Amino acid sequence: MKELKPMKEGKVREVYDTGDSIVMVATDRISAFDRILKNEITKKGAILTKMSKFWFDFTRDIVPNHMISTDTSDMPEHFRTAAFDGNSMKCKKLEMLPVECIVRGYITGSGWESYQKDGCVCGIRLPEGLEESAQLPEPIYTPTTKAEIGLHDEHITFEGSVEILKKLYPQRGAEYAEKIRDYTIALYKKCAEYALGKGIIIADTKFEFGLDENGAVMLADEMLTPDSSRFWPLKGYESGRPQPSFDKQFVRDWLKGQEDGADTLPEEIVAKTVEKYEEAYELLTGEKFS
């Protein structure tokens, strides 16, 4: 059996080139504030993969996506072991667009900090008098650049995303920028409405897109997982304060209280994070995680 090495390693995912496709493996690593922590979150990779699969299937009517299969029997022999079972996804090869598509339906995190300073979030002026965690009148699109590991993504305007993509695709850059913005908003609206019916508020999230061999835009990477989104419980929601969270907010909150450079989580934080990831998966899909 030929041993494969990842062609790319991200903060959480490893990507393998298998010839006519790629295999994305979601590890149990966890990152926060653009750095990878030393702990692993048990079962996290499998939860992320199963949740992404659920959403990819749910949104095929809006935009095609790169998922082919999560069954390792559809993958090369290298992946037919316990280490890859449940956390691997065979995907179409795409040329990834260098824009991270962030959508915010509620005001929280860095958006709330920015709003308190000048009434704007990423250059978008919002109504006066909003409280922390308040729902926005309409979801807003606040893209960023896609930075290498260890560097910070930078906020850009929609016009900035047009310029980035026009440099790469002079004929179609503006069209691509508009498409990924419109897809982002449409995806968020459909999924946020669904999640609300399951007792979860999707406060914000991010999507990534790529181009297939014909230049068509496709949804890629992960989708609406606790790693890429802020999930809040609907029960007990009240604006004017921070919200409890189903995502890695436990990790972010703990890190904020430590000295810079802290990179090892207490077991209690690890356990709470696993519990919340599982709970979010089971609420959203209606399936017991196994």
PDB file of C-alpha atoms in Angstrom:
ATOM      1  CA  MET A   1       0.000   0.000   0.000  1.00  0.00           C
ATOM      2  CA  LYS A   2       1.409   3.365  -1.020  1.00  0.00           C
ATOM      3  CA  GLU A   3       1.679   5.763   1.914  1.00  0.00           C
ATOM      4  CA  LEU A   4       0.223   9.200   1.239  1.00  0.00           C
ATOM      5  CA  LYS A   5       1.421  12.443   2.746  1.00  0.00           C
ATOM      6  CA  PRO A   6      -0.766  15.551   3.119  1.00  0.00           C
ATOM      7  CA  MET A   7      -0.196  18.074   0.353  1.00  0.00           C
ATOM      8  CA  LYS A   8      -1.505  20.769   2.683  1.00  0.00           C
ATOM      9  CA  GLU A   9      -1.920  21.047   6.443  1.00  0.00           C
ATOM     10  CA  GLY A  10      -4.164  23.737   7.885  1.00  0.00           C
ATOM     11  CA  LYS A  11      -4.949  24.643  11.477  1.00  0.00           C
ATOM     12  CA  VAL A  12      -7.362  21.737  11.731  1.00  0.00           C
ATOM     13  CA  ARG A  13      -7.542  19.969   8.362  1.00  0.00           C
ATOM     14  CA  GLU A  14      -5.117  17.906   6.316  1.00  0.00           C
ATOM     15  CA  VAL A  15      -5.616  17.672   2.551  1.00  0.00           C
ATOM     16  CA  TYR A  16      -4.397  14.713   0.482  1.00  0.00           C
ATOM     17  CA  ASP A  17      -4.075  14.686  -3.307  1.00  0.00           C
ATOM     18  CA  THR A  18      -5.420  11.365  -4.570  1.00  0.00           C
ATOM     19  CA  GLY A  19      -5.132  12.077  -8.288  1.00  0.00           C
ATOM     20  CA  ASP A  20      -8.570  12.826  -9.672  1.00  0.00           C
ATOM     21  CA  SER A  21      -9.852  14.113  -6.300  1.00  0.00           C
ATOM     22  CA  ILE A  22      -8.716  15.184  -2.831  1.00  0.00           C
ATOM     23  CA  VAL A  23      -9.413  13.785   0.623  1.00  0.00           C
ATOM     24  CA  MET A  24      -9.938  16.280   3.442  1.00  0.00           C
ATOM     25  CA  VAL A  25      -9.287  14.938   6.938  1.00  0.00           C
ATOM     26  CA  ALA A  26     -10.650  16.874   9.923  1.00  0.00           C
ATOM     27  CA  THR A  27      -8.244  16.264  12.792  1.00  0.00           C
ATOM     28  CA  ASP A  28      -9.026  16.590  16.487  1.00  0.00           C
ATOM     29  CA  ARG A  29      -6.786  19.668  16.686  1.00  0.00           C
ATOM     30  CA  ILE A  30      -8.353  22.934  17.803  1.00  0.00           C
ATOM     31  CA  SER A  31      -7.320  26.490  16.997  1.00  0.00           C
ATOM     32  CA  ALA A  32      -8.329  29.835  18.441  1.00  0.00           C
ATOM     33  CA  PHE A  33      -7.176  33.368  17.696  1.00  0.00           C
ATOM     34  CA  ASP A  34      -5.252  32.021  14.688  1.00  0.00           C
ATOM     35  CA  ARG A  35      -3.078  29.612  16.659  1.00  0.00           C
ATOM     36  CA  ILE A  36      -3.165  25.847  17.139  1.00  0.00           C
ATOM     37  CA  LEU A  37      -3.442  24.627  20.741  1.00  0.00           C
ATOM     38  CA  LYS A  38      -1.612  21.593  22.121  1.00  0.00           C
ATOM     39  CA  ASN A  39      -4.697  19.684  23.242  1.00  0.00           C
ATOM     40  CA  GLU A  40      -6.766  17.522  20.948  1.00  0.00           C
ATOM     41  CA  ILE A  41     -10.560  17.534  21.257  1.00  0.00           C
ATOM     42  CA  THR A  42     -11.597  13.863  21.104  1.00  0.00           C
ATOM     43  CA  LYS A  43     -14.146  13.036  18.353  1.00  0.00           C
ATOM     44  CA  LYS A  44     -14.074  16.618  17.105  1.00  0.00           C
ATOM     45  CA  GLY A  45     -12.885  15.713  13.598  1.00  0.00           C
ATOM     46  CA  ALA A  46     -15.700  13.223  13.096  1.00  0.00           C
ATOM     47  CA  ILE A  47     -18.317  15.678  14.382  1.00  0.00           C
ATOM     48  CA  LEU A  48     -17.057  18.398  12.021  1.00  0.00           C
ATOM     49  CA  THR A  49     -17.132  16.026   9.047  1.00  0.00           C
ATOM     50  CA  LYS A  50     -20.607  14.670   9.760  1.00  0.00           C
ATOM     51  CA  MET A  51     -21.985  18.145  10.360  1.00  0.00           C
ATOM     52  CA  SER A  52     -20.466  19.499   7.129  1.00  0.00           C
ATOM     53  CA  LYS A  53     -21.957  16.556   5.231  1.00  0.00           C
ATOM     54  CA  PHE A  54     -25.386  17.317   6.689  1.00  0.00           C
ATOM     55  CA  TRP A  55     -25.230  20.967   5.568  1.00  0.00           C
ATOM     56  CA  PHE A  56     -23.735  20.201   2.137  1.00  0.00           C
ATOM     57  CA  ASP A  57     -26.673  17.879   1.459  1.00  0.00           C
ATOM     58  CA  PHE A  58     -29.141  20.436   2.849  1.00  0.00           C
ATOM     59  CA  THR A  59     -27.979  23.304   0.611  1.00  0.00           C
ATOM     60  CA  ARG A  60     -27.399  21.674  -2.786  1.00  0.00           C
ATOM     61  CA  ASP A  61     -30.410  23.583  -4.110  1.00  0.00           C
ATOM     62  CA  ILE A  62     -28.572  26.894  -3.542  1.00  0.00           C
ATOM     63  CA  VAL A  63     -25.056  26.123  -4.781  1.00  0.00           C
ATOM     64  CA  PRO A  64     -23.195  22.932  -5.786  1.00  0.00           C
ATOM     65  CA  ASN A  65     -20.459  21.794  -3.415  1.00  0.00           C
ATOM     66  CA  HIS A  66     -17.260  19.783  -3.547  1.00  0.00           C
ATOM     67  CA  MET A  67     -18.349  16.772  -1.464  1.00  0.00           C
ATOM     68  CA  ILE A  68     -18.227  13.379  -3.199  1.00  0.00           C
ATOM     69  CA  SER A  69     -18.308  10.900  -0.290  1.00  0.00           C
ATOM     70  CA  THR A  70     -17.554  10.439   3.401  1.00  0.00           C
ATOM     71  CA  ASP A  71     -17.346   6.652   3.052  1.00  0.00           C
ATOM     72  CA  THR A  72     -13.711   5.533   3.231  1.00  0.00           C
ATOM     73  CA  SER A  73     -14.524   2.565   0.952  1.00  0.00           C
ATOM     74  CA  ASP A  74     -14.800   5.193  -1.814  1.00  0.00           C
ATOM     75  CA  MET A  75     -11.273   6.418  -1.044  1.00  0.00           C
ATOM     76  CA  PRO A  76      -7.805   4.961  -1.715  1.00  0.00           C
ATOM     77  CA  GLU A  77      -6.702   2.069   0.511  1.00  0.00           C
ATOM     78  CA  HIS A  78      -4.555   4.416   2.634  1.00  0.00           C
ATOM     79  CA  PHE A  79      -7.737   5.848   4.192  1.00  0.00           C
ATOM     80  CA  ARG A  80      -9.405   2.518   5.022  1.00  0.00           C
ATOM     81  CA  THR A  81      -8.203   2.453   8.623  1.00  0.00           C
ATOM     82  CA  ALA A  82      -9.711   3.503  11.950  1.00  0.00           C
ATOM     83  CA  ALA A  83      -7.644   6.704  11.940  1.00  0.00           C
ATOM     84  CA  PHE A  84      -9.605   8.057   8.974  1.00  0.00           C
ATOM     85  CA  ASP A  85     -13.012   6.505   9.602  1.00  0.00           C
ATOM     86  CA  GLY A  86     -15.658   9.187  10.148  1.00  0.00           C
ATOM     87  CA  ASN A  87     -13.393  12.217   9.825  1.00  0.00           C
ATOM     88  CA  SER A  88     -12.540  12.076   6.091  1.00  0.00           C
ATOM     89  CA  MET A  89     -14.302  13.502   3.052  1.00  0.00           C
ATOM     90  CA  LYS A  90     -13.530  12.788  -0.597  1.00  0.00           C
ATOM     91  CA  CYS A  91     -13.959  16.004  -2.559  1.00  0.00           C
ATOM     92  CA  LYS A  92     -13.690  17.469  -6.032  1.00  0.00           C
ATOM     93  CA  LYS A  93     -10.511  19.345  -6.831  1.00  0.00           C
ATOM     94  CA  LEU A  94     -11.144  23.091  -6.965  1.00  0.00           C
ATOM     95  CA  GLU A  95      -9.132  26.251  -7.434  1.00  0.00           C
ATOM     96  CA  MET A  96      -9.888  27.993  -4.149  1.00  0.00           C
ATOM     97  CA  LEU A  97     -10.825  31.673  -4.149  1.00  0.00           C
ATOM     98  CA  PRO A  98      -8.662  33.752  -1.759  1.00  0.00           C
ATOM     99  CA  VAL A  99     -11.603  35.356   0.067  1.00  0.00           C
ATOM    100  CA  GLU A 100     -13.158  34.109   3.300  1.00  0.00           C
ATOM    101  CA  CYS A 101     -16.880  34.801   3.183  1.00  0.00           C
ATOM    102  CA  ILE A 102     -18.140  35.872   6.594  1.00  0.00           C
ATOM    103  CA  VAL A 103     -21.792  36.611   7.287  1.00  0.00           C
ATOM    104  CA  ARG A 104     -23.150  38.079  10.518  1.00  0.00           C
ATOM    105  CA  GLY A 105     -26.775  37.843  11.583  1.00  0.00           C
ATOM    106  CA  TYR A 106     -26.189  39.076  15.141  1.00  0.00           C
ATOM    107  CA  ILE A 107     -23.764  41.588  16.594  1.00  0.00           C
ATOM    108  CA  THR A 108     -21.130  39.961  18.771  1.00  0.00           C
ATOM    109  CA  GLY A 109     -17.390  39.402  19.122  1.00  0.00           C
ATOM    110  CA  SER A 110     -15.149  41.724  17.117  1.00  0.00           C
ATOM    111  CA  GLY A 111     -18.231  43.135  15.396  1.00  0.00           C
ATOM    112  CA  TRP A 112     -19.639  44.324  18.717  1.00  0.00           C
ATOM    113  CA  GLU A 113     -16.281  45.830  19.699  1.00  0.00           C
ATOM    114  CA  SER A 114     -16.139  47.720  16.402  1.00  0.00           C
ATOM    115  CA  TYR A 115     -19.752  48.907  16.663  1.00  0.00           C
ATOM    116  CA  GLN A 116     -19.117  50.371  20.119  1.00  0.00           C
ATOM    117  CA  LYS A 117     -16.290  52.485  18.701  1.00  0.00           C
ATOM    118  CA  ASP A 118     -17.870  53.996  15.608  1.00  0.00           C
ATOM    119  CA  GLY A 119     -21.257  52.411  14.913  1.00  0.00           C
ATOM    120  CA  CYS A 120     -19.824  50.337  12.061  1.00  0.00           C
ATOM    121  CA  VAL A 121     -18.856  46.709  11.470  1.00  0.00           C
ATOM    122  CA  CYS A 122     -16.201  46.232   8.799  1.00  0.00           C
ATOM    123  CA  GLY A 123     -17.102  49.603   7.281  1.00  0.00           C
ATOM    124  CA  ILE A 124     -20.851  48.890   7.240  1.00  0.00           C
ATOM    125  CA  ARG A 125     -22.854  51.447   9.240  1.00  0.00           C
ATOM    126  CA  LEU A 126     -25.487  49.858  11.440  1.00  0.00           C
ATOM    127  CA  PRO A 127     -28.549  51.346  13.174  1.00  0.00           C
ATOM    128  CA  GLU A 128     -27.959  53.250  16.402  1.00  0.00           C
ATOM    129  CA  GLY A 129     -28.843  51.761  19.770  1.00  0.00           C
ATOM    130  CA  LEU A 130     -28.076  48.089  19.091  1.00  0.00           C
ATOM    131  CA  GLU A 131     -27.322  45.965  22.140  1.00  0.00           C
ATOM    132  CA  GLU A 132     -24.679  43.264  22.378  1.00  0.00           C
ATOM    133  CA  SER A 133     -25.908  40.010  20.785  1.00  0.00           C
ATOM    134  CA  ALA A 134     -28.839  41.785  19.085  1.00  0.00           C
ATOM    135  CA  GLN A 135     -30.158  40.404  15.817  1.00  0.00           C
ATOM    136  CA  LEU A 136     -29.309  42.656  12.875  1.00  0.00           C
ATOM    137  CA  PRO A 137     -32.131  43.966  10.657  1.00  0.00           C
ATOM    138  CA  GLU A 138     -30.555  41.974   7.793  1.00  0.00           C
ATOM    139  CA  PRO A 139     -27.480  39.707   7.702  1.00  0.00           C
ATOM    140  CA  ILE A 140     -24.336  41.559   6.644  1.00  0.00           C
ATOM    141  CA  TYR A 141     -21.472  40.294   4.483  1.00  0.00           C
ATOM    142  CA  THR A 142     -18.024  41.074   5.911  1.00  0.00           C
ATOM    143  CA  PRO A 143     -15.352  39.206   3.915  1.00  0.00           C
ATOM    144  CA  THR A 144     -11.715  38.813   4.906  1.00  0.00           C
ATOM    145  CA  THR A 145      -8.500  37.798   3.233  1.00  0.00           C
ATOM    146  CA  LYS A 146      -7.311  34.220   3.795  1.00  0.00           C
ATOM    147  CA  ALA A 147      -4.060  34.330   5.751  1.00  0.00           C
ATOM    148  CA  GLU A 148      -1.409  31.656   6.101  1.00  0.00           C
ATOM    149  CA  ILE A 149      -1.130  29.808   9.449  1.00  0.00           C
ATOM    150  CA  GLY A 150       0.184  32.139  12.144  1.00  0.00           C
ATOM    151  CA  LEU A 151      -0.985  35.281  10.373  1.00  0.00           C
ATOM    152  CA  HIS A 152      -4.264  37.115  10.860  1.00  0.00           C
ATOM    153  CA  ASP A 153      -7.016  37.357   8.267  1.00  0.00           C
ATOM    154  CA  GLU A 154      -7.690  40.989   7.356  1.00  0.00           C
ATOM    155  CA  HIS A 155     -11.137  42.508   7.011  1.00  0.00           C
ATOM    156  CA  ILE A 156     -11.921  43.851   3.561  1.00  0.00           C
ATOM    157  CA  THR A 157     -14.973  45.491   2.036  1.00  0.00           C
ATOM    158  CA  PHE A 158     -17.020  43.889  -0.698  1.00  0.00           C
ATOM    159  CA  GLU A 159     -15.300  46.310  -3.096  1.00  0.00           C
ATOM    160  CA  GLY A 160     -11.970  45.073  -1.769  1.00  0.00           C
ATOM    161  CA  SER A 161     -12.972  41.495  -2.574  1.00  0.00           C
ATOM    162  CA  VAL A 162     -13.832  42.591  -6.115  1.00  0.00           C
ATOM    163  CA  GLU A 163     -10.363  44.055  -6.564  1.00  0.00           C
ATOM    164  CA  ILE A 164      -8.647  40.919  -5.215  1.00  0.00           C
ATOM    165  CA  LEU A 165     -10.570  38.639  -7.561  1.00  0.00           C
ATOM    166  CA  LYS A 166     -10.248  40.942 -10.594  1.00  0.00           C
ATOM    167  CA  LYS A 167      -6.467  40.754 -10.273  1.00  0.00           C
ATOM    168  CA  LEU A 168      -6.658  36.965 -10.543  1.00  0.00           C
ATOM    169  CA  TYR A 169      -9.564  36.765 -13.000  1.00  0.00           C
ATOM    170  CA  PRO A 170      -9.702  39.993 -15.033  1.00  0.00           C
ATOM    171  CA  GLN A 171     -12.709  38.886 -17.062  1.00  0.00           C
ATOM    172  CA  ARG A 172     -14.805  37.326 -14.316  1.00  0.00           C
ATOM    173  CA  GLY A 173     -13.456  38.626 -10.983  1.00  0.00           C
ATOM    174  CA  ALA A 174     -16.348  41.021 -10.334  1.00  0.00           C
ATOM    175  CA  GLU A 175     -18.845  38.298 -11.239  1.00  0.00           C
ATOM    176  CA  TYR A 176     -17.196  35.853  -8.827  1.00  0.00           C
ATOM    177  CA  ALA A 177     -17.208  38.434  -6.026  1.00  0.00           C
ATOM    178  CA  GLU A 178     -20.931  39.030  -6.493  1.00  0.00           C
ATOM    179  CA  LYS A 179     -21.718  35.318  -6.686  1.00  0.00           C
ATOM    180  CA  ILE A 180     -19.900  34.342  -3.511  1.00  0.00           C
ATOM    181  CA  ARG A 181     -21.492  37.274  -1.642  1.00  0.00           C
ATOM    182  CA  ASP A 182     -24.983  36.324  -2.809  1.00  0.00           C
ATOM    183  CA  TYR A 183     -24.432  32.620  -2.128  1.00  0.00           C
ATOM    184  CA  THR A 184     -23.132  33.445   1.358  1.00  0.00           C
ATOM    185  CA  ILE A 185     -26.229  35.439   2.289  1.00  0.00           C
ATOM    186  CA  ALA A 186     -28.599  32.854   0.768  1.00  0.00           C
ATOM    187  CA  LEU A 187     -26.868  29.964   2.554  1.00  0.00           C
ATOM    188  CA  TYR A 188     -26.946  31.775   5.866  1.00  0.00           C
ATOM    189  CA  LYS A 189     -30.625  32.691   5.609  1.00  0.00           C
ATOM    190  CA  LYS A 190     -31.753  29.156   4.787  1.00  0.00           C
ATOM    191  CA  CYS A 191     -29.587  27.455   7.391  1.00  0.00           C
ATOM    192  CA  ALA A 192     -30.205  30.014  10.150  1.00  0.00           C
ATOM    193  CA  GLU A 193     -33.960  29.630   9.710  1.00  0.00           C
ATOM    194  CA  TYR A 194     -33.656  25.832   9.862  1.00  0.00           C
ATOM    195  CA  ALA A 195     -31.392  25.937  12.936  1.00  0.00           C
ATOM    196  CA  LEU A 196     -33.763  28.289  14.764  1.00  0.00           C
ATOM    197  CA  GLY A 197     -36.454  25.634  14.442  1.00  0.00           C
ATOM    198  CA  LYS A 198     -34.062  23.206  16.162  1.00  0.00           C
ATOM    199  CA  GLY A 199     -33.330  25.569  19.056  1.00  0.00           C
ATOM    200  CA  ILE A 200     -30.029  27.002  17.808  1.00  0.00           C
ATOM    201  CA  ILE A 201     -29.210  30.569  16.788  1.00  0.00           C
ATOM    202  CA  ILE A 202     -26.452  30.850  14.175  1.00  0.00           C
ATOM    203  CA  ALA A 203     -24.989  34.221  15.123  1.00  0.00           C
ATOM    204  CA  ASP A 204     -22.341  34.270  12.387  1.00  0.00           C
ATOM    205  CA  THR A 205     -20.387  31.920  10.179  1.00  0.00           C
ATOM    206  CA  LYS A 206     -17.960  31.722   7.293  1.00  0.00           C
ATOM    207  CA  PHE A 207     -17.942  29.948   3.944  1.00  0.00           C
ATOM    208  CA  GLU A 208     -15.253  29.250   1.381  1.00  0.00           C
ATOM    209  CA  PHE A 209     -15.660  28.799  -2.363  1.00  0.00           C
ATOM    210  CA  GLY A 210     -13.627  27.506  -5.266  1.00  0.00           C
ATOM    211  CA  LEU A 211     -13.843  27.083  -9.030  1.00  0.00           C
ATOM    212  CA  ASP A 212     -14.213  23.788 -10.860  1.00  0.00           C
ATOM    213  CA  GLU A 213     -12.481  22.982 -14.153  1.00  0.00           C
ATOM    214  CA  ASN A 214     -15.168  24.914 -16.049  1.00  0.00           C
ATOM    215  CA  GLY A 215     -14.887  28.046 -13.910  1.00  0.00           C
ATOM    216  CA  ALA A 216     -18.133  27.397 -12.043  1.00  0.00           C
ATOM    217  CA  VAL A 217     -18.333  28.512  -8.392  1.00  0.00           C
ATOM    218  CA  MET A 218     -18.681  25.702  -5.829  1.00  0.00           C
ATOM    219  CA  LEU A 219     -18.980  25.673  -2.044  1.00  0.00           C
ATOM    220  CA  ALA A 220     -15.961  24.028  -0.397  1.00  0.00           C
ATOM    221  CA  ASP A 221     -13.988  23.358   2.795  1.00  0.00           C
ATOM    222  CA  GLU A 222     -16.210  22.920   5.890  1.00  0.00           C
ATOM    223  CA  MET A 223     -19.702  24.257   6.474  1.00  0.00           C
ATOM    224  CA  LEU A 224     -21.549  25.520   9.531  1.00  0.00           C
ATOM    225  CA  THR A 225     -19.548  23.645  12.126  1.00  0.00           C
ATOM    226  CA  PRO A 226     -18.754  24.810  15.665  1.00  0.00           C
ATOM    227  CA  ASP A 227     -15.257  25.611  14.348  1.00  0.00           C
ATOM    228  CA  SER A 228     -16.480  28.041  11.707  1.00  0.00           C
ATOM    229  CA  SER A 229     -19.617  29.456  13.345  1.00  0.00           C
ATOM    230  CA  ARG A 230     -21.061  30.881  16.524  1.00  0.00           C
ATOM    231  CA  PHE A 231     -23.958  28.725  17.712  1.00  0.00           C
ATOM    232  CA  TRP A 232     -26.126  29.984  20.595  1.00  0.00           C
ATOM    233  CA  PRO A 233     -29.004  28.189  22.345  1.00  0.00           C
ATOM    234  CA  LEU A 234     -32.347  29.812  21.511  1.00  0.00           C
ATOM    235  CA  LYS A 235     -33.626  28.972  24.971  1.00  0.00           C
ATOM    236  CA  GLY A 236     -32.636  31.790  27.298  1.00  0.00           C
ATOM    237  CA  TYR A 237     -31.464  34.088  24.483  1.00  0.00           C
ATOM    238  CA  GLU A 238     -31.630  37.744  25.436  1.00  0.00           C
ATOM    239  CA  SER A 239     -29.782  40.636  23.841  1.00  0.00           C
ATOM    240  CA  GLY A 240     -27.748  43.022  25.959  1.00  0.00           C
ATOM    241  CA  ARG A 241     -25.204  40.453  27.157  1.00  0.00           C
ATOM    242  CA  PRO A 242     -22.870  37.719  25.891  1.00  0.00           C
ATOM    243  CA  GLN A 243     -24.553  34.380  25.119  1.00  0.00           C
ATOM    244  CA  PRO A 244     -23.696  30.835  26.174  1.00  0.00           C
ATOM    245  CA  SER A 245     -22.334  28.950  23.216  1.00  0.00           C
ATOM    246  CA  PHE A 246     -22.274  25.568  21.466  1.00  0.00           C
ATOM    247  CA  ASP A 247     -18.996  26.327  19.722  1.00  0.00           C
ATOM    248  CA  LYS A 248     -15.391  26.830  20.834  1.00  0.00           C
ATOM    249  CA  GLN A 249     -16.283  29.928  22.853  1.00  0.00           C
ATOM    250  CA  PHE A 250     -15.272  27.993  25.996  1.00  0.00           C
ATOM    251  CA  VAL A 251     -11.790  27.861  24.496  1.00  0.00           C
ATOM    252  CA  ARG A 252     -11.731  31.528  23.441  1.00  0.00           C
ATOM    253  CA  ASP A 253     -12.999  32.696  26.847  1.00  0.00           C
ATOM    254  CA  TRP A 254     -10.402  30.650  28.727  1.00  0.00           C
ATOM    255  CA  LEU A 255      -7.581  31.923  26.518  1.00  0.00           C
ATOM    256  CA  LYS A 256      -8.654  35.553  27.004  1.00  0.00           C
ATOM    257  CA  GLY A 257      -8.104  35.119  30.741  1.00  0.00           C
ATOM    258  CA  GLN A 258      -4.568  33.758  30.350  1.00  0.00           C
ATOM    259  CA  GLU A 259      -1.225  35.320  29.637  1.00  0.00           C
ATOM    260  CA  ASP A 260      -0.254  35.544  25.966  1.00  0.00           C
ATOM    261  CA  GLY A 261       1.245  32.295  24.739  1.00  0.00           C
ATOM    262  CA  ALA A 262      -0.950  29.924  26.768  1.00  0.00           C
ATOM    263  CA  ASP A 263      -1.531  26.922  24.531  1.00  0.00           C
ATOM    264  CA  THR A 264      -2.642  24.001  26.733  1.00  0.00           C
ATOM    265  CA  LEU A 265      -6.270  23.779  27.811  1.00  0.00           C
ATOM    266  CA  PRO A 266      -7.444  22.376  31.152  1.00  0.00           C
ATOM    267  CA  GLU A 267      -9.202  19.013  30.825  1.00  0.00           C
ATOM    268  CA  GLU A 268     -12.421  20.647  32.036  1.00  0.00           C
ATOM    269  CA  ILE A 269     -12.432  22.996  29.029  1.00  0.00           C
ATOM    270  CA  VAL A 270     -11.695  20.106  26.663  1.00  0.00           C
ATOM    271  CA  ALA A 271     -14.584  18.058  28.108  1.00  0.00           C
ATOM    272  CA  LYS A 272     -17.035  20.970  27.903  1.00  0.00           C
ATOM    273  CA  THR A 273     -16.058  21.663  24.303  1.00  0.00           C
ATOM    274  CA  VAL A 274     -16.601  18.039  23.228  1.00  0.00           C
ATOM    275  CA  GLU A 275     -19.963  18.008  25.014  1.00  0.00           C
ATOM    276  CA  LYS A 276     -21.122  21.174  23.264  1.00  0.00           C
ATOM    277  CA  TYR A 277     -19.982  19.991  19.815  1.00  0.00           C
ATOM    278  CA  GLU A 278     -21.940  16.764  20.262  1.00  0.00           C
ATOM    279  CA  GLU A 279     -25.020  18.572  21.553  1.00  0.00           C
ATOM    280  CA  ALA A 280     -25.021  20.955  18.582  1.00  0.00           C
ATOM    281  CA  TYR A 281     -24.702  18.082  16.115  1.00  0.00           C
ATOM    282  CA  GLU A 282     -27.544  16.125  17.681  1.00  0.00           C
ATOM    283  CA  LEU A 283     -29.898  19.114  17.895  1.00  0.00           C
ATOM    284  CA  LEU A 284     -29.290  20.161  14.297  1.00  0.00           C
ATOM    285  CA  THR A 285     -29.415  16.746  12.647  1.00  0.00           C
ATOM    286  CA  GLY A 286     -31.829  14.945  14.943  1.00  0.00           C
ATOM    287  CA  GLU A 287     -29.348  12.053  15.045  1.00  0.00           C
ATOM    288  CA  LYS A 288     -27.398  10.671  17.977  1.00  0.00           C
ATOM    289  CA  PHE A 289     -23.667  11.121  17.382  1.00  0.00           C
ATOM    290  CA  SER A 290     -21.831   7.802  17.344  1.00  0.00           C
TER     291      SER A 290
END
